[in-house]
Coordinates of C-alpha atoms in Angstrom, one line a residue:
X1 CA 143.5 24.2 82.4
X2 CA 143.2 22.1 79.5
X3 CA 146.1 22.6 77.1
X4 CA 145.1 19.6 74.6
X5 CA 147.0 19.2 71.5
X6 CA 149.7 21.0 69.9
X7 CA 151.1 24.8 69.8
X8 CA 150.1 26.7 67.2
X9 CA 151.8 25.2 63.9
X10 CA 149.5 26.8 61.1
X11 CA 150.3 30.4 60.5
X12 CA 146.8 30.9 59.4
X13 CA 145.3 30.1 62.8
X14 CA 144.2 32.4 65.1
X15 CA 145.0 33.0 68.9
X16 CA 142.8 35.6 70.7
X17 CA 139.8 36.0 73.1
X18 CA 136.8 33.6 72.9
X19 CA 133.9 34.9 75.1
X20 CA 131.0 32.9 75.0
X21 CA 127.6 34.0 76.8
X22 CA 126.0 30.5 78.6
X23 CA 122.5 30.0 79.9
X24 CA 121.0 26.7 81.1
X25 CA 122.6 24.7 78.3
X26 CA 126.1 24.7 79.0
X27 CA 126.3 22.7 76.0
X28 CA 127.3 25.5 73.7
X29 CA 130.6 26.1 75.0
X30 CA 132.1 22.8 73.9
X31 CA 130.5 22.6 70.7
X32 CA 132.0 25.8 70.5
X33 CA 135.7 25.1 71.1
X34 CA 135.0 22.0 69.3
X35 CA 133.6 24.3 66.0
X36 CA 136.7 26.8 66.3
X37 CA 139.1 23.6 66.1
X38 CA 137.5 21.6 63.7
X39 CA 135.9 23.1 61.3
X40 CA 136.3 26.2 59.9
X41 CA 139.7 27.7 58.5
X42 CA 141.6 29.5 59.9
X43 CA 141.4 28.1 63.2
X44 CA 140.7 30.0 66.0
X45 CA 142.5 28.7 69.1
X46 CA 141.8 30.6 72.5
X47 CA 144.4 31.7 75.0
X48 CA 141.6 33.0 77.0
X49 CA 137.9 31.9 77.5
X50 CA 135.6 34.1 79.1
X51 CA 131.8 32.9 80.0
X52 CA 129.5 35.7 80.9
X53 CA 126.1 34.4 82.5
X54 CA 123.2 34.8 85.0
X55 CA 124.9 33.1 88.9
X56 CA 122.4 30.3 87.6
X57 CA 124.0 29.8 84.1
X58 CA 127.9 29.7 85.7
X59 CA 127.2 27.8 88.4
X60 CA 125.5 24.9 85.7
X61 CA 128.6 25.1 83.6
X62 CA 131.1 25.1 86.7
X63 CA 129.1 21.9 87.4
X64 CA 128.8 19.8 83.8
X65 CA 131.6 21.1 81.9
X66 CA 134.9 21.9 84.9
X67 CA 134.2 19.6 87.3
X68 CA 137.3 17.0 87.5
X69 CA 137.6 14.8 86.3
X70 CA 134.2 14.1 84.0
X71 CA 133.5 17.8 83.3
X72 CA 132.6 18.1 79.8
X73 CA 136.0 19.7 78.7
X74 CA 138.2 17.2 80.7
X75 CA 136.1 15.0 77.8
X76 CA 136.6 16.6 74.7
X77 CA 140.2 17.4 75.6
X78 CA 140.7 13.9 75.7
X79 CA 138.8 12.7 72.9
X80 CA 139.8 15.8 70.4
X81 CA 143.4 16.6 71.2
X82 CA 143.6 19.4 68.5
X83 CA 141.1 21.2 70.9
X84 CA 142.5 24.1 73.1
X85 CA 140.9 24.8 76.4
X86 CA 142.4 27.6 78.3
X87 CA 141.6 28.1 82.0
X88 CA 137.9 29.8 82.0
X89 CA 137.4 32.6 83.4
X90 CA 133.4 33.4 84.8
X91 CA 131.4 37.0 84.5
X92 CA 128.4 36.7 86.7
X93 CA 125.8 39.2 85.4
X94 CA 124.9 41.5 88.7
X95 CA 121.7 43.4 89.9
X96 CA 121.0 45.9 92.6
X97 CA 120.8 43.3 95.2
X98 CA 124.2 40.9 94.0
X99 CA 124.8 38.3 91.2
X100 CA 121.5 38.4 88.8
X101 CA 119.8 34.4 89.4
X102 CA 118.1 35.4 86.0
X103 CA 116.9 37.7 83.6
X104 CA 113.4 38.5 84.1
X105 CA 112.6 42.4 84.3
X106 CA 113.2 44.8 81.8
X107 CA 115.1 46.8 84.8
X108 CA 117.7 43.5 85.1
X109 CA 117.5 43.2 81.2
X110 CA 118.9 47.1 80.6
X111 CA 121.2 46.3 83.8
X112 CA 122.6 43.2 81.9
X113 CA 122.9 45.5 78.7
X114 CA 125.3 47.7 80.3
X115 CA 127.4 45.1 81.8
X116 CA 127.9 43.7 79.0
X117 CA 128.9 46.7 76.4
X118 CA 131.2 47.2 79.4
X119 CA 133.4 43.9 79.3
X120 CA 133.1 44.3 75.1
X121 CA 134.6 48.0 76.0
X122 CA 137.6 46.3 77.4
X123 CA 138.1 43.3 75.4
X124 CA 138.2 45.7 72.3
X125 CA 141.2 48.0 73.0
X126 CA 143.6 48.1 70.3
X127 CA 145.9 46.3 72.6
X128 CA 144.1 43.7 72.9
X129 CA 143.9 40.1 71.0
X130 CA 141.8 39.2 68.4
X131 CA 138.3 38.5 69.8
X132 CA 135.8 35.9 69.1
X133 CA 132.3 36.0 70.6
X134 CA 129.7 33.2 70.5
X135 CA 126.3 34.4 71.4
X136 CA 124.6 30.8 71.1
X137 CA 123.6 30.5 74.6
X138 CA 122.1 32.4 77.3
X139 CA 118.9 34.6 77.2
X140 CA 117.9 36.0 73.5
X141 CA 118.6 39.8 75.3
X142 CA 122.0 38.8 76.3
X143 CA 122.5 37.7 72.1
X144 CA 121.1 40.4 70.8
X145 CA 122.8 43.7 72.8
X146 CA 125.8 41.2 72.3
X147 CA 125.7 41.2 68.4
X148 CA 124.2 45.4 68.8
X149 CA 127.0 46.1 70.8
X150 CA 129.6 44.3 68.3
X151 CA 128.4 46.5 65.8
X152 CA 129.9 49.5 67.4
X153 CA 133.4 47.9 69.1
X154 CA 134.8 45.1 66.7
X155 CA 137.8 45.5 65.2
X156 CA 139.4 44.3 61.9
X157 CA 140.0 40.8 63.0
X158 CA 136.9 40.4 66.1
X159 CA 134.6 38.0 65.1
X160 CA 130.6 36.7 66.3
X161 CA 129.1 33.3 65.6
X162 CA 126.9 30.5 66.5
X163 CA 126.8 27.4 67.4
X164 CA 123.9 24.9 65.7
X165 CA 123.5 21.5 65.7
X166 CA 120.8 19.3 64.0
X167 CA 119.0 16.3 64.9
X168 CA 118.8 14.1 66.4
X169 CA 121.5 15.4 68.7
X170 CA 120.2 19.0 68.7
X171 CA 117.8 18.3 72.1
X172 CA 120.1 15.5 74.1
X173 CA 120.9 16.9 77.4
X174 CA 124.3 14.4 77.2
X175 CA 125.6 16.2 73.5
X176 CA 128.5 18.5 74.6
X177 CA 130.2 17.8 71.4
X178 CA 130.9 14.8 68.2
X179 CA 131.9 11.3 69.4
X180 CA 135.4 11.0 67.3
X181 CA 133.8 7.2 66.9
X182 CA 130.4 8.7 65.3
X183 CA 130.7 10.4 61.7
X184 CA 126.9 11.6 61.4
X185 CA 127.6 13.6 65.0
X186 CA 130.4 15.3 63.7
X187 CA 128.6 15.8 61.1
X188 CA 125.3 17.2 63.2
X189 CA 127.6 20.4 64.3
X190 CA 127.9 23.8 62.5
X191 CA 129.4 27.0 62.9
X192 CA 127.2 29.7 61.5
X193 CA 129.8 33.4 61.1
X194 CA 127.3 36.1 61.5
X195 CA 128.9 39.4 59.7
X196 CA 129.1 42.3 61.0
X197 CA 127.8 45.7 60.1
X198 CA 131.4 47.2 61.6
X199 CA 130.6 51.0 62.7
X200 CA 134.0 51.4 64.3
X201 CA 135.7 53.4 62.3
X202 CA 133.0 55.5 61.1
X203 CA 132.4 56.8 65.3
X204 CA 134.7 59.7 67.1
X205 CA 137.1 58.7 68.9
X206 CA 135.2 59.8 72.4
X207 CA 132.5 57.1 72.2
X208 CA 135.3 54.5 72.3
X209 CA 137.7 55.7 74.6
X210 CA 134.7 55.7 77.1
X211 CA 132.9 52.3 78.2
X212 CA 128.8 53.6 77.9
X213 CA 125.7 51.9 79.6
X214 CA 123.8 50.4 76.4
X215 CA 121.1 52.9 76.0
X216 CA 123.9 55.8 75.6
X217 CA 126.1 54.1 73.7
X218 CA 122.9 53.5 71.3
X219 CA 121.6 57.3 71.7
X220 CA 125.1 58.7 70.7
X221 CA 125.8 56.7 68.0
X222 CA 123.0 57.2 66.5
X223 CA 123.5 61.0 66.9
X224 CA 126.7 61.1 65.7
X225 CA 126.2 59.3 62.7
X226 CA 123.0 61.3 61.6
X227 CA 124.1 65.1 62.8
X228 CA 127.7 65.8 62.6
X229 CA 127.7 69.1 64.2
X230 CA 130.6 71.9 65.0
X231 CA 130.1 73.6 68.3
X232 CA 132.6 77.0 68.1
X233 CA 132.7 78.2 72.1
X234 CA 134.4 81.7 71.5
X235 CA 134.6 82.8 75.4
X236 CA 136.1 79.1 75.7
X237 CA 138.3 79.0 73.0
X238 CA 136.6 75.6 72.3
X239 CA 135.9 73.5 69.1
X240 CA 134.0 69.8 68.9
X241 CA 133.2 68.3 66.0
X242 CA 130.8 65.3 66.3
X243 CA 130.6 66.0 70.3
X244 CA 134.6 65.6 70.3
X245 CA 137.1 68.1 71.3
X246 CA 139.6 69.0 69.1
X247 CA 142.8 69.8 70.5
X248 CA 144.3 72.5 67.7
X249 CA 147.1 74.8 68.7
X250 CA 145.5 78.4 68.4
X251 CA 146.5 78.9 65.3
X252 CA 144.9 76.8 63.3
X253 CA 141.7 76.5 65.9
X254 CA 140.9 80.4 64.9
X255 CA 141.8 79.6 61.6
X256 CA 139.7 76.6 61.7
X257 CA 136.4 78.6 63.8
X258 CA 137.3 81.7 61.0
X259 CA 136.2 79.8 58.2
X260 CA 133.3 78.3 60.2
X261 CA 131.8 81.8 60.9
X262 CA 131.9 82.7 57.3
X263 CA 130.1 79.8 56.8
X264 CA 127.7 79.8 59.4
X265 CA 127.2 83.4 57.9
X266 CA 126.1 82.0 54.5
X267 CA 129.6 82.4 53.1
X268 CA 130.5 79.7 50.5
X269 CA 134.4 80.3 50.3
X270 CA 137.4 82.2 51.4
X271 CA 140.4 83.2 49.2
X272 CA 143.7 84.1 50.1
X273 CA 144.0 87.0 47.9
X274 CA 140.3 89.1 48.8
X275 CA 140.7 88.1 52.2
X276 CA 140.7 91.3 55.0
X277 CA 143.4 89.3 57.5
X278 CA 142.1 91.8 60.4
X279 CA 138.9 89.7 61.6
X280 CA 140.8 86.3 61.5
X281 CA 143.9 88.3 63.7
X282 CA 140.8 89.0 65.9
X283 CA 139.5 85.7 66.2
X284 CA 143.5 84.7 66.8
X285 CA 143.9 86.5 69.8
X286 CA 140.4 85.6 71.6
X287 CA 141.9 81.8 70.9
X288 CA 145.5 83.0 72.8
X289 CA 143.4 84.4 75.3
X290 CA 141.9 81.4 76.0
X291 CA 144.5 78.9 75.9
X292 CA 146.2 81.6 78.5
X293 CA 149.0 82.6 76.0
X294 CA 149.4 86.4 76.3
X295 CA 148.9 88.2 72.9
X296 CA 152.6 88.8 72.1
X297 CA 152.4 84.9 71.2
X298 CA 150.7 86.6 68.1
X299 CA 153.2 89.2 66.9
X300 CA 155.1 86.9 64.5
X301 CA 151.4 85.8 62.6
X302 CA 151.0 89.6 62.7
X303 CA 154.0 90.3 60.9
X304 CA 153.5 87.6 58.5
X305 CA 150.1 88.4 57.7
X306 CA 150.7 92.5 57.4
X307 CA 150.5 92.4 53.6
X308 CA 147.5 90.3 53.2
X309 CA 147.1 86.3 53.2
X310 CA 150.0 84.7 51.2
X311 CA 148.0 81.2 49.8
X312 CA 151.4 79.0 50.5
X313 CA 150.5 79.9 54.2
X314 CA 146.5 79.6 53.6
X315 CA 147.5 75.8 52.4
X316 CA 149.8 74.9 55.0
X317 CA 146.4 75.8 57.7
X318 CA 144.7 73.3 55.4
X319 CA 146.2 70.6 55.1
X320 CA 147.6 70.7 59.3
X321 CA 144.1 71.1 60.5
X322 CA 142.4 68.6 57.9
X323 CA 145.0 66.4 59.1
X324 CA 144.1 66.6 62.7
X325 CA 140.6 66.4 62.2
X326 CA 141.1 62.7 60.2
X327 CA 143.0 61.9 63.2
X328 CA 140.9 62.9 66.1
X329 CA 137.7 61.7 64.2
X330 CA 138.7 59.1 61.8
X331 CA 136.1 58.6 58.6
X332 CA 133.6 60.9 60.9
X333 CA 135.6 63.5 59.7
X334 CA 134.9 64.1 56.1
X335 CA 132.0 66.7 56.6
X336 CA 134.2 68.5 58.9
X337 CA 137.3 68.9 56.9
X338 CA 138.3 72.3 54.9
X339 CA 137.6 72.1 50.9
X340 CA 139.2 73.6 48.1
X341 CA 137.2 75.5 45.5
X342 CA 137.4 77.1 42.7
X343 CA 139.9 77.6 40.3
X344 CA 143.9 78.4 40.8
X345 CA 144.9 81.4 41.3
X346 CA 141.5 82.3 42.7
X347 CA 140.1 79.4 44.7
X348 CA 139.2 79.2 48.0
X349 CA 138.7 77.5 51.2
X350 CA 135.6 76.7 52.9
X351 CA 134.1 74.1 55.0
X352 CA 131.7 71.4 53.6
X353 CA 129.2 71.1 56.5
X354 CA 125.6 72.6 56.4
X355 CA 125.3 76.3 58.2
X356 CA 122.5 74.9 59.8
X357 CA 125.0 72.2 61.1
X358 CA 127.2 74.8 62.8
X359 CA 126.6 76.4 66.5
X360 CA 128.7 79.0 67.9
X361 CA 128.5 80.8 71.3
X362 CA 130.4 84.6 71.9

């Protein structure tokens, strides 16, 4: 829309998506654009500009900011050519009967929170550019939910801020950005970066794979962080850690379930030299059958274990399973990992998870 200023010339500058919550003071949009281009380093130069608000908030933003030729963004680009203002994208918060004119009830607040979570989930996919969220405008409910959802979804390069304007410009309805000829007005605008408590790397993959309502997001994040739980369904051959289905091959799934059952019964560790392979092989047959493969598919393993377990075979299972757990669970994998206990050659393997956190369905 308004391609003000030069293209990115400074390697430190960042191009990405700017998402602004907007209320009945649309000035926060132009003030934020000014601050990102003029006051912070590295500069943030939006390639996309998304405005999120109620129907009334967006109508006011269209009229005061984007109405050609006297809209505030056109004046901003003319006065400060280094400020980039891309074509705006308007996201209207919806209610049961259509666009929300305002947020005035708990039901409307809950609906807005769900839509904010869904939008942030889309904008923080791994293939999306960096996201900068401004929570300066809109209802306090919007900013609070935006901050909470960003703590879950934000990636390393994502950021959040609040633009501040000091008196006497703070309450002036005609102040949209500093005047190039007024140094005092330029000193009045500040961008406060809001540090994020980033939980993304500590959460299981399934919480990030699909959008959740705000209530469900809070519940599952709280449970996922406070209750590491391993669920073993021996009938279906299904293993779940922190609610995530573990996609392990039958051999590794059976070995992991075998160690988990030992832990659930109060056992400390399993050693290759002392363990009897027969219980493990029974478990392996269960997981082969659950996967739809014939029992004969395990003949090679049975032959390899005919004389008992080999420590090297034990170690290979441990390495493969732990690698899969880290890949699927991220940093949440720690309590589910297979740990080595004791000293070689008598060392054993055990799952560190407390026995009370292991559930078995037979």
